[in-house]
PDB file of C-alpha atoms and ligand atoms in Angstrom:
ATOM      1  CA  MET A   1      86.297  75.568  72.243  1.00  0.00           C
ATOM      2  CA  ASN A   2      90.027  75.058  71.742  1.00  0.00           C
ATOM      3  CA  THR A   3      91.183  78.576  72.652  1.00  0.00           C
ATOM      4  CA  VAL A   4      89.714  78.480  76.152  1.00  0.00           C
ATOM      5  CA  ARG A   5      90.260  74.822  77.057  1.00  0.00           C
ATOM      6  CA  VAL A   6      91.747  73.966  80.421  1.00  0.00           C
ATOM      7  CA  ASP A   7      92.991  70.425  80.824  1.00  0.00           C
ATOM      8  CA  GLU A   8      94.661  68.733  83.749  1.00  0.00           C
ATOM      9  CA  GLN A   9      98.137  70.045  82.907  1.00  0.00           C
ATOM     10  CA  SER A  10      97.865  73.561  81.630  1.00  0.00           C
ATOM     11  CA  TYR A  11      95.895  76.788  81.663  1.00  0.00           C
ATOM     12  CA  GLY A  12      93.867  77.717  78.578  1.00  0.00           C
ATOM     13  CA  ARG A  13      94.997  80.346  76.091  1.00  0.00           C
ATOM     14  CA  LEU A  14      92.555  82.996  77.285  1.00  0.00           C
ATOM     15  CA  THR A  15      93.707  82.535  80.905  1.00  0.00           C
ATOM     16  CA  LYS A  16      97.363  82.885  79.821  1.00  0.00           C
ATOM     17  CA  LEU A  17      96.544  85.993  77.792  1.00  0.00           C
ATOM     18  CA  LEU A  18      94.752  87.563  80.787  1.00  0.00           C
ATOM     19  CA  HIS A  19      97.625  86.617  83.116  1.00  0.00           C
ATOM     20  CA  TRP A  20     100.449  88.085  81.012  1.00  0.00           C
ATOM     21  CA  GLY A  21      98.441  91.004  79.608  1.00  0.00           C
ATOM     22  CA  MET A  22      97.378  92.114  83.082  1.00  0.00           C
ATOM     23  CA  ALA A  23     100.906  91.596  84.458  1.00  0.00           C
ATOM     24  CA  LEU A  24     102.145  94.007  81.765  1.00  0.00           C
ATOM     25  CA  LEU A  25      99.354  96.480  82.561  1.00  0.00           C
ATOM     26  CA  ILE A  26     100.287  96.389  86.268  1.00  0.00           C
ATOM     27  CA  ILE A  27     103.909  97.284  85.437  1.00  0.00           C
ATOM     28  CA  VAL A  28     102.757 100.194  83.236  1.00  0.00           C
ATOM     29  CA  LEU A  29     100.130 101.456  85.733  1.00  0.00           C
ATOM     30  CA  VAL A  30     102.495 101.341  88.721  1.00  0.00           C
ATOM     31  CA  SER A  31     105.352 103.002  86.777  1.00  0.00           C
ATOM     32  CA  VAL A  32     103.194 105.748  85.238  1.00  0.00           C
ATOM     33  CA  GLY A  33     101.263 106.263  88.510  1.00  0.00           C
ATOM     34  CA  THR A  34     104.489 106.726  90.470  1.00  0.00           C
ATOM     35  CA  TYR A  35     106.062 108.962  87.812  1.00  0.00           C
ATOM     36  CA  MET A  36     103.047 111.265  87.315  1.00  0.00           C
ATOM     37  CA  THR A  37     102.512 111.903  91.039  1.00  0.00           C
ATOM     38  CA  GLY A  38     106.121 113.133  91.202  1.00  0.00           C
ATOM     39  CA  LEU A  39     105.535 115.755  88.490  1.00  0.00           C
ATOM     40  CA  ASP A  40     104.833 119.381  89.319  1.00  0.00           C
ATOM     41  CA  LYS A  41     101.104 120.210  89.528  1.00  0.00           C
ATOM     42  CA  SER A  42     101.553 122.852  86.776  1.00  0.00           C
ATOM     43  CA  ASP A  43     103.218 120.358  84.395  1.00  0.00           C
ATOM     44  CA  PRO A  44     100.780 119.630  81.501  1.00  0.00           C
ATOM     45  CA  ASP A  45     102.270 116.105  81.203  1.00  0.00           C
ATOM     46  CA  ARG A  46     100.878 115.355  84.648  1.00  0.00           C
ATOM     47  CA  LEU A  47      97.252 115.858  83.563  1.00  0.00           C
ATOM     48  CA  GLN A  48      97.748 113.952  80.346  1.00  0.00           C
ATOM     49  CA  LEU A  49      99.424 110.997  82.062  1.00  0.00           C
ATOM     50  CA  MET A  50      96.751 110.999  84.755  1.00  0.00           C
ATOM     51  CA  GLY A  51      94.046 110.739  82.082  1.00  0.00           C
ATOM     52  CA  MET A  52      95.873 107.774  80.513  1.00  0.00           C
ATOM     53  CA  HIS A  53      96.446 106.187  83.930  1.00  0.00           C
ATOM     54  CA  LYS A  54      92.751 106.456  84.801  1.00  0.00           C
ATOM     55  CA  SER A  55      91.605 105.111  81.430  1.00  0.00           C
ATOM     56  CA  PHE A  56      93.941 102.099  81.486  1.00  0.00           C
ATOM     57  CA  GLY A  57      93.116 101.637  85.189  1.00  0.00           C
ATOM     58  CA  VAL A  58      89.393 101.386  84.408  1.00  0.00           C
ATOM     59  CA  ILE A  59      90.113  98.918  81.597  1.00  0.00           C
ATOM     60  CA  PHE A  60      92.200  96.948  84.103  1.00  0.00           C
ATOM     61  CA  MET A  61      89.299  97.002  86.600  1.00  0.00           C
ATOM     62  CA  GLN A  62      86.943  95.535  84.004  1.00  0.00           C
ATOM     63  CA  LEU A  63      89.497  92.863  83.060  1.00  0.00           C
ATOM     64  CA  ALA A  64      89.920  91.998  86.767  1.00  0.00           C
ATOM     65  CA  ILE A  65      86.146  91.550  87.202  1.00  0.00           C
ATOM     66  CA  PHE A  66      86.033  89.390  84.068  1.00  0.00           C
ATOM     67  CA  ARG A  67      89.063  87.401  85.249  1.00  0.00           C
ATOM     68  CA  LEU A  68      87.452  86.686  88.611  1.00  0.00           C
ATOM     69  CA  ILE A  69      84.299  85.384  86.894  1.00  0.00           C
ATOM     70  CA  TRP A  70      86.423  83.441  84.389  1.00  0.00           C
ATOM     71  CA  SER A  71      88.386  81.779  87.209  1.00  0.00           C
ATOM     72  CA  ARG A  72      85.090  80.452  88.605  1.00  0.00           C
ATOM     73  CA  ILE A  73      84.058  79.083  85.194  1.00  0.00           C
ATOM     74  CA  LYS A  74      87.442  77.597  84.207  1.00  0.00           C
ATOM     75  CA  ARG A  75      89.011  76.200  87.334  1.00  0.00           C
ATOM     76  CA  SER A  76      92.820  76.106  87.635  1.00  0.00           C
ATOM     77  CA  PRO A  77      94.507  72.772  87.013  1.00  0.00           C
ATOM     78  CA  PRO A  78      95.129  71.054  90.378  1.00  0.00           C
ATOM     79  CA  LEU A  79      98.377  71.844  92.230  1.00  0.00           C
ATOM     80  CA  PRO A  80     101.048  69.124  91.977  1.00  0.00           C
ATOM     81  CA  GLY A  81     100.573  66.418  94.602  1.00  0.00           C
ATOM     82  CA  VAL A  82     104.190  66.771  95.775  1.00  0.00           C
ATOM     83  CA  LEU A  83     103.565  70.223  97.273  1.00  0.00           C
ATOM     84  CA  ALA A  84     103.512  70.389 101.080  1.00  0.00           C
ATOM     85  CA  SER A  85     100.271  71.475 102.740  1.00  0.00           C
ATOM     86  CA  TRP A  86     101.853  74.766 103.891  1.00  0.00           C
ATOM     87  CA  GLU A  87     102.790  75.486 100.259  1.00  0.00           C
ATOM     88  CA  ARG A  88      99.204  74.846  99.140  1.00  0.00           C
ATOM     89  CA  GLY A  89      97.869  77.070 101.914  1.00  0.00           C
ATOM     90  CA  LEU A  90     100.309  79.880 101.145  1.00  0.00           C
ATOM     91  CA  SER A  91      99.595  79.594  97.426  1.00  0.00           C
ATOM     92  CA  ARG A  92      95.844  79.991  98.097  1.00  0.00           C
ATOM     93  CA  ILE A  93      96.410  83.017 100.351  1.00  0.00           C
ATOM     94  CA  VAL A  94      98.716  84.745  97.829  1.00  0.00           C
ATOM     95  CA  THR A  95      96.362  84.052  94.912  1.00  0.00           C
ATOM     96  CA  ALA A  96      93.354  85.352  96.875  1.00  0.00           C
ATOM     97  CA  SER A  97      95.318  88.514  97.817  1.00  0.00           C
ATOM     98  CA  LEU A  98      96.233  89.077  94.178  1.00  0.00           C
ATOM     99  CA  TYR A  99      92.585  88.897  93.078  1.00  0.00           C
ATOM    100  CA  LEU A 100      91.451  91.120  95.934  1.00  0.00           C
ATOM    101  CA  LEU A 101      94.124  93.757  95.248  1.00  0.00           C
ATOM    102  CA  MET A 102      93.552  93.688  91.479  1.00  0.00           C
ATOM    103  CA  LEU A 103      89.970  94.774  92.263  1.00  0.00           C
ATOM    104  CA  ALA A 104      90.593  97.046  95.268  1.00  0.00           C
ATOM    105  CA  ILE A 105      93.374  99.163  93.693  1.00  0.00           C
ATOM    106  CA  PRO A 106      91.477 100.357  90.606  1.00  0.00           C
ATOM    107  CA  PHE A 107      88.299 100.719  92.693  1.00  0.00           C
ATOM    108  CA  SER A 108      90.095 103.006  95.170  1.00  0.00           C
ATOM    109  CA  GLY A 109      91.457 105.052  92.212  1.00  0.00           C
ATOM    110  CA  PHE A 110      87.939 105.326  90.784  1.00  0.00           C
ATOM    111  CA  ALA A 111      86.518 106.320  94.188  1.00  0.00           C
ATOM    112  CA  MET A 112      89.311 108.875  94.753  1.00  0.00           C
ATOM    113  CA  THR A 113      88.521 110.546  91.423  1.00  0.00           C
ATOM    114  CA  ASN A 114      84.742 110.720  92.092  1.00  0.00           C
ATOM    115  CA  PHE A 115      85.273 111.918  95.685  1.00  0.00           C
ATOM    116  CA  ALA A 116      87.580 114.648  94.365  1.00  0.00           C
ATOM    117  CA  GLY A 117      84.653 115.834  92.223  1.00  0.00           C
ATOM    118  CA  PHE A 118      85.696 114.445  88.821  1.00  0.00           C
ATOM    119  CA  PRO A 119      83.947 111.971  86.531  1.00  0.00           C
ATOM    120  CA  VAL A 120      85.828 108.905  85.230  1.00  0.00           C
ATOM    121  CA  SER A 121      85.904 108.054  81.551  1.00  0.00           C
ATOM    122  CA  ILE A 122      87.836 105.786  79.207  1.00  0.00           C
ATOM    123  CA  PHE A 123      89.924 108.133  77.032  1.00  0.00           C
ATOM    124  CA  GLY A 124      87.065 110.671  77.163  1.00  0.00           C
ATOM    125  CA  LEU A 125      85.041 108.340  74.917  1.00  0.00           C
ATOM    126  CA  ILE A 126      83.077 106.213  77.375  1.00  0.00           C
ATOM    127  CA  GLU A 127      81.723 107.888  80.522  1.00  0.00           C
ATOM    128  CA  MET A 128      81.713 105.663  83.595  1.00  0.00           C
ATOM    129  CA  PRO A 129      78.857 106.058  86.094  1.00  0.00           C
ATOM    130  CA  GLN A 130      79.469 108.531  88.926  1.00  0.00           C
ATOM    131  CA  LEU A 131      79.555 106.207  91.958  1.00  0.00           C
ATOM    132  CA  PHE A 132      80.331 108.763  94.683  1.00  0.00           C
ATOM    133  CA  ASP A 133      79.517 112.415  95.366  1.00  0.00           C
ATOM    134  CA  LYS A 134      82.236 114.960  96.043  1.00  0.00           C
ATOM    135  CA  ASN A 135      83.777 114.554  99.495  1.00  0.00           C
ATOM    136  CA  GLN A 136      87.298 115.881 100.048  1.00  0.00           C
ATOM    137  CA  GLU A 137      87.866 113.910 103.245  1.00  0.00           C
ATOM    138  CA  MET A 138      86.963 110.623 101.544  1.00  0.00           C
ATOM    139  CA  ALA A 139      89.092 111.610  98.529  1.00  0.00           C
ATOM    140  CA  GLY A 140      92.100 111.861 100.854  1.00  0.00           C
ATOM    141  CA  LEU A 141      91.368 108.469 102.414  1.00  0.00           C
ATOM    142  CA  ALA A 142      90.884 106.795  99.018  1.00  0.00           C
ATOM    143  CA  LYS A 143      94.169 108.321  97.816  1.00  0.00           C
ATOM    144  CA  GLN A 144      96.028 106.910 100.828  1.00  0.00           C
ATOM    145  CA  ALA A 145      94.393 103.512 100.311  1.00  0.00           C
ATOM    146  CA  HIS A 146      95.311 103.560  96.592  1.00  0.00           C
ATOM    147  CA  GLY A 147      99.005 104.068  97.352  1.00  0.00           C
ATOM    148  CA  MET A 148      99.166 101.618 100.267  1.00  0.00           C
ATOM    149  CA  LEU A 149      97.343  98.835  98.422  1.00  0.00           C
ATOM    150  CA  VAL A 150      99.930  99.107  95.630  1.00  0.00           C
ATOM    151  CA  TYR A 151     102.654  98.229  98.181  1.00  0.00           C
ATOM    152  CA  ALA A 152     100.596  95.197  99.249  1.00  0.00           C
ATOM    153  CA  LEU A 153     100.232  94.216  95.564  1.00  0.00           C
ATOM    154  CA  ILE A 154     103.982  94.454  94.983  1.00  0.00           C
ATOM    155  CA  ALA A 155     104.606  92.260  98.073  1.00  0.00           C
ATOM    156  CA  SER A 156     102.046  89.684  96.861  1.00  0.00           C
ATOM    157  CA  ILE A 157     103.532  89.653  93.352  1.00  0.00           C
ATOM    158  CA  PHE A 158     106.987  89.145  94.860  1.00  0.00           C
ATOM    159  CA  MET A 159     105.753  86.092  96.824  1.00  0.00           C
ATOM    160  CA  HIS A 160     103.921  84.803  93.753  1.00  0.00           C
ATOM    161  CA  ILE A 161     107.092  84.963  91.631  1.00  0.00           C
ATOM    162  CA  ALA A 162     109.289  83.575  94.440  1.00  0.00           C
ATOM    163  CA  GLY A 163     106.956  80.566  94.761  1.00  0.00           C
ATOM    164  CA  ALA A 164     106.982  79.875  91.010  1.00  0.00           C
ATOM    165  CA  LEU A 165     110.818  80.096  90.900  1.00  0.00           C
ATOM    166  CA  LYS A 166     111.217  77.877  94.002  1.00  0.00           C
ATOM    167  CA  HIS A 167     109.033  75.159  92.457  1.00  0.00           C
ATOM    168  CA  ARG A 168     110.919  75.365  89.173  1.00  0.00           C
ATOM    169  CA  PHE A 169     114.518  75.496  90.365  1.00  0.00           C
ATOM    170  CA  LEU A 170     114.671  74.178  93.938  1.00  0.00           C
ATOM    171  CA  ASP A 171     111.926  71.548  94.245  1.00  0.00           C
ATOM    172  CA  ALA A 172     111.356  68.168  92.579  1.00  0.00           C
ATOM    173  CA  PRO A 173     110.621  68.384  88.811  1.00  0.00           C
ATOM    174  CA  GLU A 174     106.985  67.350  89.462  1.00  0.00           C
ATOM    175  CA  ALA A 175     106.503  70.515  91.556  1.00  0.00           C
ATOM    176  CA  ASP A 176     107.228  72.777  88.563  1.00  0.00           C
ATOM    177  CA  VAL A 177     104.093  74.810  87.757  1.00  0.00           C
ATOM    178  CA  LEU A 178     105.693  77.436  85.502  1.00  0.00           C
ATOM    179  CA  PRO A 179     105.129  75.585  82.173  1.00  0.00           C
ATOM    180  CA  ARG A 180     101.368  75.549  82.872  1.00  0.00           C
ATOM    181  CA  MET A 181     101.234  79.332  82.480  1.00  0.00           C
ATOM    182  CA  MET A 182     103.722  79.734  79.623  1.00  0.00           C
ATOM    183  CA  PRO A 183     104.849  77.960  76.471  1.00  0.00           C
ATOM    184  CA  LEU A 184     107.654  76.204  78.391  1.00  0.00           C
ATOM    185  CA  LYS A 185     108.481  72.545  78.425  1.00  0.00           C
ATOM    186  CA  PRO A 186     108.408  70.887  81.892  1.00  0.00           C
ATOM    187  CA  ARG A 187     111.843  70.415  83.489  1.00  0.00           C
ATOM    188  CA  VAL A 188     113.122  66.819  83.300  1.00  0.00           C
TER     189      VAL A 188
HETATM  190  C1  HEM B   1      95.544  98.177  88.762  1.00  0.00           C
HETATM  191  C2  HEM B   1      95.204  99.427  88.590  1.00  0.00           C
HETATM  192  C3  HEM B   1      95.988 100.581  89.125  1.00  0.00           C
HETATM  193  C4  HEM B   1      97.276 100.634  89.622  1.00  0.00           C
HETATM  194  C5  HEM B   1      98.269  99.479  89.749  1.00  0.00           C
HETATM  195  C6  HEM B   1      97.534 102.017  90.010  1.00  0.00           C
HETATM  196  C7  HEM B   1      98.726 102.478  90.544  1.00  0.00           C
HETATM  197  C8  HEM B   1      98.966 103.770  90.974  1.00  0.00           C
HETATM  198  C9  HEM B   1     100.188 104.252  91.602  1.00  0.00           C
HETATM  199  C10 HEM B   1     101.431 103.408  91.901  1.00  0.00           C
HETATM  200  C11 HEM B   1     100.027 105.559  91.880  1.00  0.00           C
HETATM  201  C12 HEM B   1     101.034 106.470  92.594  1.00  0.00           C
HETATM  202  C13 HEM B   1     100.672 106.470  94.077  1.00  0.00           C
HETATM  203  C14 HEM B   1     101.581 107.364  94.895  1.00  0.00           C
HETATM  204  O1  HEM B   1     102.785 107.367  94.646  1.00  0.00           O
HETATM  205  O2  HEM B   1     101.049 108.025  95.813  1.00  0.00           O
HETATM  206  C15 HEM B   1      98.721 105.953  91.410  1.00  0.00           C
HETATM  207  C16 HEM B   1      98.187 107.238  91.492  1.00  0.00           C
HETATM  208  C17 HEM B   1      96.933 107.602  91.030  1.00  0.00           C
HETATM  209  N1  HEM B   1      95.964 106.771  90.492  1.00  0.00           N
HETATM  210 FE1  HEM B   1      96.180 104.794  90.146  1.00  0.00          FE
HETATM  211  N2  HEM B   1      96.402 102.771  89.745  1.00  0.00           N
HETATM  212  C18 HEM B   1      95.435 101.938  89.207  1.00  0.00           C
HETATM  213  C19 HEM B   1      94.159 102.301  88.810  1.00  0.00           C
HETATM  214  C20 HEM B   1      93.612 103.577  88.881  1.00  0.00           C
HETATM  215  C21 HEM B   1      92.282 103.968  88.474  1.00  0.00           C
HETATM  216  C22 HEM B   1      91.221 103.020  87.897  1.00  0.00           C
HETATM  217  C23 HEM B   1      92.165 105.298  88.703  1.00  0.00           C
HETATM  218  C24 HEM B   1      90.990 106.215  88.450  1.00  0.00           C
HETATM  219  C25 HEM B   1      89.995 105.964  87.626  1.00  0.00           C
HETATM  220  C26 HEM B   1      93.410 105.761  89.257  1.00  0.00           C
HETATM  221  C27 HEM B   1      93.677 107.065  89.622  1.00  0.00           C
HETATM  222  C28 HEM B   1      94.865 107.535  90.177  1.00  0.00           C
HETATM  223  C29 HEM B   1      95.116 108.915  90.522  1.00  0.00           C
HETATM  224  C30 HEM B   1      94.158 110.099  90.344  1.00  0.00           C
HETATM  225  C31 HEM B   1      96.414 108.965  91.059  1.00  0.00           C
HETATM  226  C32 HEM B   1      97.158 110.212  91.554  1.00  0.00           C
HETATM  227  C33 HEM B   1      96.909 110.426  93.008  1.00  0.00           C
HETATM  228  C34 HEM B   1      97.565 111.730  93.423  1.00  0.00           C
HETATM  229  O3  HEM B   1      97.012 112.744  93.088  1.00  0.00           O
HETATM  230  O4  HEM B   1      98.600 111.649  94.067  1.00  0.00           O
HETATM  231  N3  HEM B   1      94.276 104.699  89.356  1.00  0.00           N
HETATM  232  N4  HEM B   1      98.091 104.839  90.880  1.00  0.00           N
END
């Protein structure tokens, strides 16, 4: 099918949509998550934003699971042959961290909510299964993990972007991988 085709040079349309859509969701989830935790506990906005954060976070979790499966079905186009072996190794490590964190962060948020004694739903419309019983100690641990994993995600995203920009602007034109993920013409 044309919309999901991956050829030697580029990612398919569905992969690009997942990549950019989830990148946008990460920006929104991190910004709203940081903002809402700074609000006073009595502020009604805090509860409302938390509900939105949880709902979009659960949607993100489902997209991340789908994306992981999709990446096994539609393999990435091969890395340019001009890349050094350390660049290939680093690229694999950063990509693996991104996948791991995209699953671990929403999962820790889900676990924190259940451990704190609350169910998780998507906008109050779809109830998610209760995975964990109430346990305040575990809720505290999951909350710490949730915040710390976000720092690891930001560091991984930074390396991911730095790599893409290095290959585009500092390396040989054949090393440029940016056009594969966006409607950009390769550099000549
Ligand atoms: C990729 C997905 C997610 C990202 C990037 C994300 C990001 C964040 C961030 C940055 C914070 C603020 C942390 C702090 O400053 O201490 C936060 C807080 C929070 N998140 Fe998430 N989150 C995600 C998914 C979820 C999910 C799926 C849930 C629950 C179903 C959830 C529940 C919460 C809760 C309850 C808080 C407030 C914790 C507190 O009381 O301080 N998050 N999140």
